[in-house]
Amino acid sequence: TQLLEQSPQFLSIQEGENLTVYCNSSSVFSSLQWYRQEPGEGPVLLVTVVTGGEVKKLKRLTFQFGDARKDSSLHITAAQPGDTGLYLCAGAKDSGYSTLTFGKGTMLLVSP
Amino acid sequence: DTAVSQTPKYLVTQMGNDKSIKCEQNLGHDTMYWYKQDSKKFLKIMFSYNNKELIINETVPNRFSPKSPDKAHLNLHINSLELGDSAVYFCASSQAPHAGRNGYTFGSGTRLTVV
């Protein structure tokens, strides 16, 4: 079983603060994705990283894939209440019909 | 237009009953999935279908029977419901074969409560 460990499990911060969420595994993935899930909805894809060391930016969100493709981080600058949600990382192996393996998520609460 | 739609949104039923959840996607994707999200928000794969054919069955009890009449639909039928089946069930789709690079599109989930 390819396990993805996310930390922290829960994060409560004030608007304007910066934060980083981590996703770690002992397995190598061909790609890693980040999703955000809001209450009562399904996860929504934010980004896919494919190359070791790759950095992608989505407005105030910065995603990085580890050099060895075993870990990833999500950094949010100047968090806003609209960033509140469950952040999930998911790893994929492009071998045949593989499915995504999800981490257990980081619940982020940003207070005004 | 909703890309992946599931019905019903909520389902409350008694132990021992049989129920079905329906899923449809209008994205033209080849692959569809059922995931179960438990009370701790952990998403676990149940089934994966590619062009109507079952390709992954992750040790799910045989009380759960998926059916894919065509590649745009993947339904989930559950027999003899148990308390432990209570969870949120998500349908998702992706463009095979590189599902990992294109990502999944999820439905909004079906919250199943067995009482």
Coordinates of C-alpha atoms in Angstrom, one line a residue:
Chain A
T1 CA 0.0 0.0 0.0
Q2 CA 1.4 3.4 -1.0
L3 CA 0.8 5.6 2.0
L4 CA 0.7 9.4 1.8
E5 CA 1.1 11.2 5.1
Q6 CA -0.1 14.7 5.4
S7 CA 0.8 17.2 8.1
P8 CA -0.6 19.0 9.9
Q9 CA -3.9 17.3 10.1
F10 CA -5.6 20.5 11.3
L11 CA -4.6 24.1 11.0
S12 CA -6.4 27.1 12.3
I13 CA -4.9 30.5 11.5
Q14 CA -5.8 34.2 11.1
E15 CA -6.4 35.9 7.8
G16 CA -3.1 37.2 6.4
E17 CA -0.9 34.5 7.8
N18 CA 1.2 32.2 5.7
L19 CA 1.2 28.4 6.0
T20 CA 2.7 25.3 4.6
V21 CA 1.1 21.8 4.3
Y22 CA 3.2 18.8 3.7
C23 CA 2.6 15.5 1.9
N24 CA 5.2 12.7 2.4
S25 CA 5.6 9.1 1.2
S26 CA 8.2 6.4 1.1
S27 CA 7.0 5.6 -2.5
V28 CA 7.9 7.3 -5.7
F29 CA 5.0 8.7 -7.7
S30 CA 4.9 9.6 -11.4
S31 CA 2.8 12.6 -10.5
L32 CA 1.2 14.2 -7.5
Q33 CA -2.0 16.2 -7.3
W34 CA -3.5 18.6 -4.8
Y35 CA -7.2 19.0 -4.3
R36 CA -9.4 21.2 -2.1
Q37 CA -12.7 20.0 -0.7
E38 CA -15.3 22.2 0.7
P39 CA -18.1 21.0 3.0
G40 CA -20.8 19.1 1.1
E41 CA -18.8 19.0 -2.1
G42 CA -16.4 16.7 -3.9
P43 CA -12.7 17.4 -4.1
V44 CA -11.6 19.9 -6.8
L45 CA -8.3 19.6 -8.5
L46 CA -5.9 22.5 -7.9
V47 CA -2.7 21.4 -9.5
T48 CA -0.7 18.4 -10.8
V49 CA 3.1 18.3 -10.5
V50 CA 5.0 15.8 -12.6
T51 CA 8.7 16.6 -12.6
G52 CA 11.0 16.2 -9.5
G53 CA 11.7 19.7 -8.1
E54 CA 8.9 21.2 -10.0
V55 CA 7.3 24.4 -8.6
K56 CA 3.9 25.6 -9.7
K57 CA 2.1 28.7 -8.6
L58 CA -1.7 29.4 -8.5
K59 CA -2.2 32.9 -7.3
R60 CA -1.3 32.8 -3.6
L61 CA -0.7 29.0 -3.6
T62 CA 2.7 27.6 -4.4
F63 CA 3.1 23.8 -4.9
Q64 CA 6.4 22.0 -5.0
F65 CA 7.2 18.4 -5.9
G66 CA 10.2 16.9 -4.1
D67 CA 13.4 16.1 -6.1
A68 CA 12.9 12.4 -5.5
R69 CA 9.1 12.6 -6.3
K70 CA 8.2 11.2 -2.9
D71 CA 6.9 14.3 -1.3
S72 CA 5.2 17.6 -1.9
S73 CA 4.3 20.9 -0.2
L74 CA 1.6 23.5 -0.5
H75 CA 2.4 27.0 0.7
I76 CA -0.3 29.6 1.0
T77 CA 0.7 33.3 1.3
A78 CA -1.6 35.7 3.1
A79 CA -4.4 33.2 3.7
Q80 CA -8.0 34.4 3.3
P81 CA -11.2 33.0 4.7
G82 CA -12.0 31.7 1.2
D83 CA -9.0 29.3 1.5
T84 CA -10.8 27.4 4.2
G85 CA -11.3 23.7 3.3
L86 CA -9.8 20.2 3.3
Y87 CA -6.6 20.0 1.3
L88 CA -5.8 16.6 -0.1
C89 CA -2.7 15.4 -1.8
A90 CA -2.9 12.4 -4.1
G91 CA -0.2 10.3 -5.8
A92 CA -0.4 8.4 -9.1
K93 CA 1.7 5.8 -10.7
D94 CA 1.3 5.7 -14.5
S95 CA 1.5 2.0 -14.8
G96 CA -1.5 0.5 -16.5
Y97 CA -4.8 1.3 -14.9
S98 CA -3.6 2.9 -11.7
T99 CA -5.8 4.9 -9.3
L100 CA -5.0 7.9 -7.2
T101 CA -3.9 7.2 -3.6
F102 CA -5.1 10.0 -1.3
G103 CA -3.5 11.4 1.8
K104 CA -5.8 11.8 4.9
G105 CA -6.0 15.6 4.3
T106 CA -5.3 18.8 6.1
M107 CA -8.2 20.7 7.4
L108 CA -7.5 24.5 7.1
L109 CA -9.6 27.1 8.9
V110 CA -8.8 30.7 8.2
S111 CA -10.6 33.2 10.5
P112 CA -11.2 36.8 9.6
Chain B
D1 CA -23.8 21.9 -16.8
T2 CA -22.7 19.6 -14.0
A3 CA -19.8 17.5 -15.2
V4 CA -20.2 14.6 -12.8
S5 CA -23.6 14.3 -11.2
Q6 CA -24.6 11.8 -8.4
T7 CA -28.0 11.1 -7.1
P8 CA -29.3 11.1 -4.4
K9 CA -27.3 13.7 -2.4
Y10 CA -28.6 12.3 0.9
L11 CA -29.7 8.8 1.6
V12 CA -31.0 7.6 5.0
T13 CA -32.1 4.0 5.3
Q14 CA -32.5 1.1 7.7
M15 CA -30.1 -1.7 8.2
G16 CA -30.7 -4.6 5.9
N17 CA -32.2 -2.5 3.1
D18 CA -30.9 -2.4 -0.5
K19 CA -30.1 0.9 -2.1
S20 CA -28.6 2.3 -5.3
I21 CA -26.6 5.5 -6.0
K22 CA -26.4 6.7 -9.6
C23 CA -23.6 8.6 -11.3
E24 CA -23.3 10.2 -14.7
Q25 CA -20.5 12.2 -16.4
N26 CA -20.8 14.4 -19.5
L27 CA -17.1 14.9 -19.9
G28 CA -16.5 12.1 -22.4
H29 CA -14.1 10.5 -20.0
D30 CA -13.2 6.8 -20.4
T31 CA -12.7 5.9 -16.7
M32 CA -15.0 6.2 -13.8
Y33 CA -14.5 5.5 -10.1
W34 CA -16.3 5.0 -6.8
Y35 CA -14.5 6.3 -3.7
K36 CA -15.7 6.0 -0.1
Q37 CA -14.9 8.9 2.4
D38 CA -15.1 7.9 6.0
S39 CA -15.9 10.1 9.0
K40 CA -12.2 11.1 9.2
K41 CA -12.3 12.3 5.6
F42 CA -10.1 9.5 4.3
L43 CA -10.9 8.8 0.6
K44 CA -10.5 5.2 -0.3
I45 CA -10.9 3.7 -3.8
M46 CA -13.6 1.1 -4.2
F47 CA -14.0 0.4 -7.9
S48 CA -12.7 1.6 -11.2
Y49 CA -14.2 1.1 -14.6
N50 CA -12.7 1.8 -18.0
N51 CA -15.1 1.8 -21.0
K52 CA -17.7 -0.1 -19.0
E53 CA -15.3 -2.8 -17.9
L54 CA -14.3 -3.3 -14.2
I55 CA -10.6 -2.9 -13.9
I56 CA -10.1 -2.4 -10.1
N57 CA -12.0 -3.8 -7.2
E58 CA -10.3 -3.0 -3.9
T59 CA -11.4 -5.7 -1.6
V60 CA -14.9 -4.3 -1.2
P61 CA -17.5 -6.7 0.2
N62 CA -19.6 -8.3 -2.4
R63 CA -22.7 -6.6 -1.0
F64 CA -21.5 -3.7 -3.2
S65 CA -22.1 -4.2 -6.9
P66 CA -21.2 -1.6 -9.4
K67 CA -22.8 -1.5 -12.8
S68 CA -21.7 0.5 -15.9
P69 CA -24.3 0.4 -18.7
D70 CA -22.1 2.7 -20.8
K71 CA -19.0 4.7 -20.3
A72 CA -20.9 7.8 -19.1
H73 CA -22.7 6.0 -16.2
L74 CA -21.5 4.1 -13.2
N75 CA -24.0 3.1 -10.6
L76 CA -23.5 1.5 -7.2
H77 CA -25.9 -0.9 -5.7
I78 CA -25.6 -2.0 -2.1
N79 CA -27.3 -5.0 -0.6
S80 CA -28.1 -5.7 3.0
L81 CA -26.9 -2.3 4.3
E82 CA -24.9 -2.3 7.5
L83 CA -24.2 0.5 10.0
G84 CA -20.5 0.5 8.9
D85 CA -21.6 1.5 5.4
S86 CA -22.5 5.0 6.6
A87 CA -20.1 7.3 4.8
V88 CA -20.0 9.8 1.9
Y89 CA -19.6 8.0 -1.5
F90 CA -18.0 9.9 -4.3
C91 CA -18.1 9.2 -8.0
A92 CA -15.3 10.5 -10.1
S93 CA -14.1 10.3 -13.7
S94 CA -10.9 10.8 -15.6
Q95 CA -9.4 10.6 -19.1
A96 CA -7.6 7.3 -19.2
P97 CA -4.9 6.2 -19.4
H98 CA -2.9 8.9 -17.8
A99 CA -5.4 9.5 -15.0
G100 CA -2.7 10.7 -12.7
R101 CA -1.7 13.6 -14.9
N102 CA -5.2 14.8 -15.9
G103 CA -6.7 14.5 -12.6
Y104 CA -10.1 13.4 -11.4
T105 CA -13.4 15.2 -11.6
F106 CA -15.5 14.4 -8.6
G107 CA -19.3 14.5 -8.1
S108 CA -20.6 16.3 -5.0
G109 CA -21.0 13.0 -3.1
T110 CA -23.9 11.0 -1.6
R111 CA -24.1 11.0 2.1
L112 CA -25.4 7.5 3.2
T113 CA -26.6 7.1 6.7
V114 CA -27.7 3.6 7.8
V115 CA -29.8 3.6 11.0

